[in-house]
Coordinates of C-alpha atoms in Angstrom, one line a residue:
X1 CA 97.3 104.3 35.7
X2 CA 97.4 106.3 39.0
X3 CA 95.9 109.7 38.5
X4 CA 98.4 111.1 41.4
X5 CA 101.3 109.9 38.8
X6 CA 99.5 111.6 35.9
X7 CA 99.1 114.9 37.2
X8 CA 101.9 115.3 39.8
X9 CA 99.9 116.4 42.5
X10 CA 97.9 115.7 45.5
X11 CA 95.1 116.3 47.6
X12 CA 94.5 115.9 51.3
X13 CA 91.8 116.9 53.6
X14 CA 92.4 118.2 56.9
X15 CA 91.0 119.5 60.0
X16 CA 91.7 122.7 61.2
X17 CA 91.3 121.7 64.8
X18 CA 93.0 124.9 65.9
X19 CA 94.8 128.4 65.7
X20 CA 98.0 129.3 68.5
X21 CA 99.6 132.3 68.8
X22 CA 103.2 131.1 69.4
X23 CA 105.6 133.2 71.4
X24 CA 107.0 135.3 69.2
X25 CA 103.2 136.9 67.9
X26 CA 102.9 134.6 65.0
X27 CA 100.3 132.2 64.6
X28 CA 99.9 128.5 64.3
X29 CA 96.9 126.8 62.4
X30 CA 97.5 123.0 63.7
X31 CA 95.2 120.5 61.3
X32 CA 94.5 116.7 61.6
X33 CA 94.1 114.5 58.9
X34 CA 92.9 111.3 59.4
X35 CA 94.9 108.0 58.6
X36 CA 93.1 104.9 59.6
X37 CA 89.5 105.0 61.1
X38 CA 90.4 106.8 64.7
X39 CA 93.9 106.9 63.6
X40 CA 95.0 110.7 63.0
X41 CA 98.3 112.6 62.0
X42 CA 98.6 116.1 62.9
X43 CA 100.5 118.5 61.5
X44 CA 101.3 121.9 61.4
X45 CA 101.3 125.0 59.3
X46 CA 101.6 129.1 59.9
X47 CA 98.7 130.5 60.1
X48 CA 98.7 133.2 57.4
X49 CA 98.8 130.2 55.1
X50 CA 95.1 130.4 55.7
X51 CA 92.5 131.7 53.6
X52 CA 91.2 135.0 55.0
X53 CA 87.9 133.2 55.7
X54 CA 89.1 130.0 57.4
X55 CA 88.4 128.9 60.6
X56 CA 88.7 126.5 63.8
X57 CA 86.4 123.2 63.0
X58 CA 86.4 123.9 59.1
X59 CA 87.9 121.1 56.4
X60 CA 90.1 122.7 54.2
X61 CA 91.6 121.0 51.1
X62 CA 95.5 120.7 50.4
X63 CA 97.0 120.9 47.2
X64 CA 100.3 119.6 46.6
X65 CA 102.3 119.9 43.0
X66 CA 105.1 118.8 42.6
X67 CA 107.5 122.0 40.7
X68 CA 108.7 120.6 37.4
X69 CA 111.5 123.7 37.3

């Protein structure tokens, strides 16, 4: 059985290729994650989703759970 199906979560990692201060003084953090050998998908998140220590060029790892409530 599929371990995603068993636990209802999961993980991704991605690139943190970049931060962008957007227009109105928030930031950006824009991340790559890679689909198919040099085939990538980016995608976008604010940055004070970050951990304090993060930074440009790091891999990060991406949880997602799915909220039984």
């Amino acid at each position: 059985m599929d371990s995603e199906k068993e636990t209802g979560q999961k993980e991704i990692t991605a690139y943190l290729d970049r931060i962008e201060e957007l227009e109105d003084g928030t930031a950006a953090a824009v991340f790559y994650i890679e689909e198919d050998e040099d085939e990538f998908r980016q995608f976008v998140l604010p940055a004070d989703f970050l951990p304090e220590d993060a930074a440009e060029g790091d891999y990060l790892t991406i949880k997602i759970i799915r909220n039984e409530e």
